[in-house]
CSV table of C-alpha atoms in Angstrom, one decimal:
chain,number,residue,atom,x,y,z
A,1,MET,CA,-26.0,20.3,4.3
A,2,PRO,CA,-29.6,19.7,3.0
A,3,GLN,CA,-32.0,22.2,4.6
A,4,LYS,CA,-35.7,23.1,4.4
A,5,VAL,CA,-36.0,26.1,2.1
A,6,VAL,CA,-38.6,28.3,0.4
A,7,VAL,CA,-38.2,29.2,-3.2
A,8,ILE,CA,-40.1,32.2,-4.7
A,9,TYR,CA,-41.2,30.6,-7.9
A,10,SER,CA,-42.7,32.8,-10.6
A,11,GLY,CA,-42.8,30.2,-13.3
A,12,GLY,CA,-40.1,32.1,-15.4
A,13,MET,CA,-36.8,30.6,-16.5
A,14,ASP,CA,-34.8,32.2,-13.8
A,15,SER,CA,-36.8,31.0,-10.9
A,16,TYR,CA,-37.3,27.6,-12.6
A,17,THR,CA,-33.5,27.3,-12.6
A,18,VAL,CA,-33.3,28.4,-9.0
A,19,LEU,CA,-36.0,25.9,-8.0
A,20,ASN,CA,-34.1,23.0,-9.7
A,21,LYS,CA,-30.8,24.2,-8.3
A,22,ALA,CA,-32.2,24.1,-4.8
A,23,LEU,CA,-33.5,20.6,-5.5
A,24,THR,CA,-30.2,19.3,-6.9
A,25,GLU,CA,-28.4,20.7,-3.8
A,26,GLY,CA,-30.6,18.2,-1.8
A,27,HIS,CA,-32.8,20.7,0.0
A,28,GLU,CA,-36.4,20.1,1.0
A,29,VAL,CA,-38.0,22.7,-1.2
A,30,TYR,CA,-41.3,24.6,-0.7
A,31,ALA,CA,-42.3,26.7,-3.7
A,32,LEU,CA,-44.2,29.9,-3.3
A,33,SER,CA,-45.9,31.9,-6.1
A,34,PHE,CA,-47.7,35.1,-6.0
A,35,ASP,CA,-50.7,36.5,-7.9
A,36,TYR,CA,-50.1,40.2,-7.7
A,37,GLY,CA,-52.4,41.1,-10.6
A,38,GLN,CA,-49.7,40.6,-13.2
A,39,ARG,CA,-51.0,40.5,-16.8
A,40,HIS,CA,-48.7,37.5,-17.4
A,41,VAL,CA,-50.7,35.4,-14.9
A,42,LYS,CA,-50.1,32.5,-17.3
A,43,GLU,CA,-46.8,32.0,-15.5
A,44,LEU,CA,-48.6,30.8,-12.4
A,45,LYS,CA,-50.3,27.9,-14.3
A,46,VAL,CA,-46.8,27.0,-15.7
A,47,ALA,CA,-45.4,27.1,-12.1
A,48,ALA,CA,-48.2,24.9,-10.7
A,49,ASP,CA,-47.7,22.3,-13.5
A,50,VAL,CA,-43.9,22.1,-12.9
A,51,CYS,CA,-44.3,21.7,-9.1
A,52,GLU,CA,-46.9,18.9,-9.7
A,53,ARG,CA,-44.4,17.1,-12.0
A,54,LEU,CA,-41.6,17.5,-9.5
A,55,ASN,CA,-43.8,16.7,-6.5
A,56,VAL,CA,-42.8,19.9,-4.8
A,57,PRO,CA,-45.2,21.5,-2.3
A,58,HIS,CA,-46.5,24.6,-3.9
A,59,LYS,CA,-48.6,27.5,-2.7
A,60,VAL,CA,-50.1,30.3,-4.9
A,61,VAL,CA,-51.0,33.3,-2.8
A,62,ASP,CA,-53.4,36.0,-4.1
A,63,ILE,CA,-52.0,39.4,-3.1
A,64,SER,CA,-53.6,41.3,-6.0
A,65,ALA,CA,-55.3,43.7,-3.5
A,66,ILE,CA,-52.0,45.4,-3.1
A,67,ASN,CA,-52.6,47.1,-6.5
A,68,GLN,CA,-54.9,49.5,-4.6
A,69,LEU,CA,-51.7,50.9,-3.2
A,70,ILE,CA,-48.9,50.3,-5.7
A,71,GLY,CA,-50.2,51.0,-9.2
A,72,GLY,CA,-48.4,52.5,-12.1
A,73,SER,CA,-46.6,49.5,-13.6
A,74,SER,CA,-47.2,48.2,-17.1
A,75,LEU,CA,-47.2,44.7,-15.6
A,76,THR,CA,-50.3,45.4,-13.5
A,77,ASP,CA,-52.1,48.4,-14.9
A,78,ASP,CA,-53.7,49.2,-18.2
A,79,ILE,CA,-50.4,50.5,-19.6
A,80,ASP,CA,-48.8,49.0,-22.7
A,81,VAL,CA,-45.8,46.8,-22.1
A,82,PRO,CA,-42.8,48.5,-23.7
A,83,GLU,CA,-40.8,46.8,-26.4
A,84,GLY,CA,-37.0,46.7,-26.4
A,85,HIS,CA,-34.1,45.5,-24.3
A,86,TYR,CA,-33.9,45.8,-20.5
A,87,GLU,CA,-31.2,48.4,-20.8
A,88,GLU,CA,-33.6,50.8,-22.4
A,89,GLU,CA,-35.2,53.6,-20.2
A,90,SER,CA,-38.7,52.6,-21.3
A,91,MET,CA,-38.5,49.3,-19.5
A,92,LYS,CA,-38.7,51.2,-16.2
A,93,SER,CA,-42.4,51.2,-16.7
A,94,THR,CA,-42.3,47.4,-15.8
A,95,VAL,CA,-41.2,48.2,-12.2
A,96,VAL,CA,-43.8,47.2,-9.7
A,97,PRO,CA,-43.1,49.4,-6.7
A,98,ASN,CA,-41.5,47.6,-3.8
A,99,ARG,CA,-42.6,44.2,-5.2
A,100,ASN,CA,-39.6,42.1,-4.1
A,101,MET,CA,-39.5,43.5,-0.6
A,102,ILE,CA,-43.2,42.6,-0.3
A,103,LEU,CA,-42.7,39.1,-1.8
A,104,LEU,CA,-39.6,38.4,0.3
A,105,SER,CA,-41.3,39.5,3.5
A,106,LEU,CA,-44.2,37.2,2.9
A,107,ALA,CA,-41.8,34.3,1.9
A,108,VAL,CA,-39.7,34.9,5.1
A,109,GLY,CA,-42.9,34.7,7.2
A,110,TYR,CA,-43.7,31.4,5.4
A,111,ALA,CA,-40.2,30.1,6.0
A,112,VAL,CA,-40.4,30.9,9.7
A,113,SER,CA,-43.7,29.0,9.9
A,114,LEU,CA,-42.1,26.0,8.2
A,115,LYS,CA,-38.9,26.3,10.2
A,116,ALA,CA,-37.0,26.8,7.0
A,117,SER,CA,-33.7,28.5,7.1
A,118,LYS,CA,-33.5,30.2,3.7
A,119,VAL,CA,-35.6,31.9,1.0
A,120,TYR,CA,-34.3,31.6,-2.6
A,121,TYR,CA,-35.2,34.1,-5.3
A,122,GLY,CA,-34.0,34.6,-8.9
A,123,ALA,CA,-32.5,38.1,-9.1
A,124,HIS,CA,-29.6,38.3,-11.6
A,125,SER,CA,-27.2,40.8,-13.0
A,126,GLY,CA,-29.4,41.6,-16.1
A,127,ASP,CA,-32.1,43.0,-13.7
A,128,HIS,CA,-29.7,45.5,-12.1
A,129,ALA,CA,-30.1,48.3,-14.6
A,130,ILE,CA,-33.9,48.5,-14.2
A,131,TYR,CA,-35.0,46.9,-11.0
A,132,PRO,CA,-33.6,48.4,-7.7
A,133,ASP,CA,-34.9,45.4,-5.7
A,134,CYS,CA,-32.7,43.0,-7.7
A,135,ARG,CA,-29.4,44.8,-7.0
A,136,PRO,CA,-26.8,43.3,-4.7
A,137,GLU,CA,-27.0,46.0,-2.1
A,138,PHE,CA,-30.8,45.4,-1.8
A,139,VAL,CA,-30.3,41.7,-1.4
A,140,LYS,CA,-27.6,42.1,1.2
A,141,LYS,CA,-29.6,44.5,3.3
A,142,MET,CA,-32.8,42.6,3.0
A,143,SER,CA,-31.0,39.4,4.1
A,144,ASP,CA,-29.5,41.3,7.0
A,145,VAL,CA,-33.0,42.5,8.1
A,146,CYS,CA,-34.5,39.0,7.7
A,147,ARG,CA,-31.9,37.5,10.0
A,148,ILE,CA,-33.1,39.8,12.8
A,149,ALA,CA,-36.8,40.2,12.0
A,150,ASN,CA,-37.9,37.1,13.8
A,151,TYR,CA,-36.6,34.9,16.6
A,152,GLU,CA,-35.5,32.5,13.8
A,153,GLU,CA,-32.9,33.7,11.3
A,154,VAL,CA,-33.8,33.4,7.7
A,155,GLU,CA,-31.2,34.0,5.0
A,156,ILE,CA,-32.1,35.5,1.6
A,157,VAL,CA,-30.3,33.6,-1.2
A,158,SER,CA,-29.9,34.7,-4.8
A,159,PRO,CA,-27.6,32.1,-6.4
A,160,TYR,CA,-27.4,34.0,-9.7
A,161,LEU,CA,-27.2,37.5,-8.3
A,162,ASN,CA,-24.0,38.3,-10.2
A,163,ASN,CA,-24.7,36.2,-13.2
A,164,SER,CA,-26.4,37.1,-16.5
A,165,LYS,CA,-29.5,35.3,-17.9
A,166,ILE,CA,-27.1,33.8,-20.4
A,167,GLU,CA,-25.1,32.2,-17.6
A,168,ILE,CA,-28.3,31.1,-15.8
A,169,LEU,CA,-29.4,29.3,-18.9
A,170,THR,CA,-26.0,27.7,-19.3
A,171,ASP,CA,-26.2,26.3,-15.8
A,172,GLY,CA,-29.7,25.1,-16.4
A,173,LEU,CA,-28.8,23.4,-19.6
A,174,LYS,CA,-26.0,21.6,-17.8
A,175,MET,CA,-28.6,20.4,-15.3
A,176,GLY,CA,-30.6,19.1,-18.3
A,177,LEU,CA,-33.6,21.4,-17.6
A,178,ASP,CA,-36.5,21.6,-20.1
A,179,TYR,CA,-37.3,25.3,-20.6
A,180,SER,CA,-40.5,24.6,-22.5
A,181,GLN,CA,-41.8,24.3,-18.9
A,182,THR,CA,-41.3,28.1,-18.3
A,183,TRP,CA,-43.0,31.3,-19.2
A,184,THR,CA,-41.1,34.6,-19.6
A,185,CYS,CA,-43.2,37.0,-21.7
A,186,TYR,CA,-44.7,40.0,-20.0
A,187,ASN,CA,-47.8,39.7,-22.3
A,188,GLY,CA,-49.9,36.8,-21.1
A,189,ARG,CA,-51.1,35.8,-24.5
A,190,GLU,CA,-51.1,32.3,-26.1
A,191,LYS,CA,-47.7,32.8,-27.6
A,192,ALA,CA,-44.8,34.9,-26.3
A,193,CYS,CA,-44.6,38.3,-28.0
A,194,GLY,CA,-40.8,38.2,-28.7
A,195,LYS,CA,-40.6,42.0,-28.4
A,196,CYS,CA,-40.8,42.9,-24.7
A,197,GLY,CA,-37.6,43.1,-22.7
A,198,ALA,CA,-38.2,39.8,-21.0
A,199,CYS,CA,-38.6,38.0,-24.3
A,200,GLN,CA,-35.6,39.7,-25.9
A,201,GLU,CA,-33.3,38.9,-23.0
A,202,ARG,CA,-34.6,35.3,-23.1
A,203,LEU,CA,-34.0,34.9,-26.8
A,204,GLU,CA,-30.6,36.4,-26.5
A,205,ALA,CA,-29.7,33.9,-23.8
A,206,PHE,CA,-30.7,31.0,-26.0
A,207,SER,CA,-28.9,32.4,-29.0
A,208,LEU,CA,-25.7,32.9,-27.1
A,209,ASN,CA,-25.9,29.4,-25.8
A,210,ASN,CA,-26.2,28.2,-29.4
A,211,THR,CA,-29.5,26.5,-28.8
A,212,SER,CA,-33.2,27.1,-29.7
A,213,ASP,CA,-35.8,28.4,-27.4
A,214,PRO,CA,-38.6,25.7,-27.2
A,215,LEU,CA,-41.3,28.3,-26.7
A,216,SER,CA,-43.5,29.5,-29.6
A,217,TYR,CA,-43.4,33.2,-30.5
A,218,GLU,CA,-45.7,35.6,-32.3
A,219,VAL,CA,-42.8,36.9,-34.3
């Protein structure tokens, strides 16, 4: 049954696919993006443009003040973004402490205020090696907590939790999605770097789907 839902929408290809999946399921979607001081803030402009085209209500919330408390990530501090695949130990420097718990908590509060029943976010199996807050056990427990944290139950939904980015892209291509309307690179420059874990995983997904990535790359 169609429901009112909140989608945590970063502007990346995973959350873009989740956003469109929720729309194709007939839900009344409210997109929510966060500025947490990420160096790839370019993704927020991409997210805003997509929501405008889709006529989806969209809020961008500035929570960058949290970096006074949760520093140490190469995504938010003056630390070089590592190059290489997500499976590599060096990619742990891209972990932002407790990020998804914070974002989900805020999104659930927004959902309660909207009388929405679910919060969608784009965790997937490729994240499990590096990001603890994308693993199935975290999602389950967070969803359990969010069902009892307010008078109104809110369910956490990660439709691609056990799927790879390759499979997410496959699903998105079947939906006819245009991935030129996404931004993945952890370096927020004019072109994607092609070397960070996010870029490498994205390029791998396009290659294994036998199609070309529409983004421009530095390499």
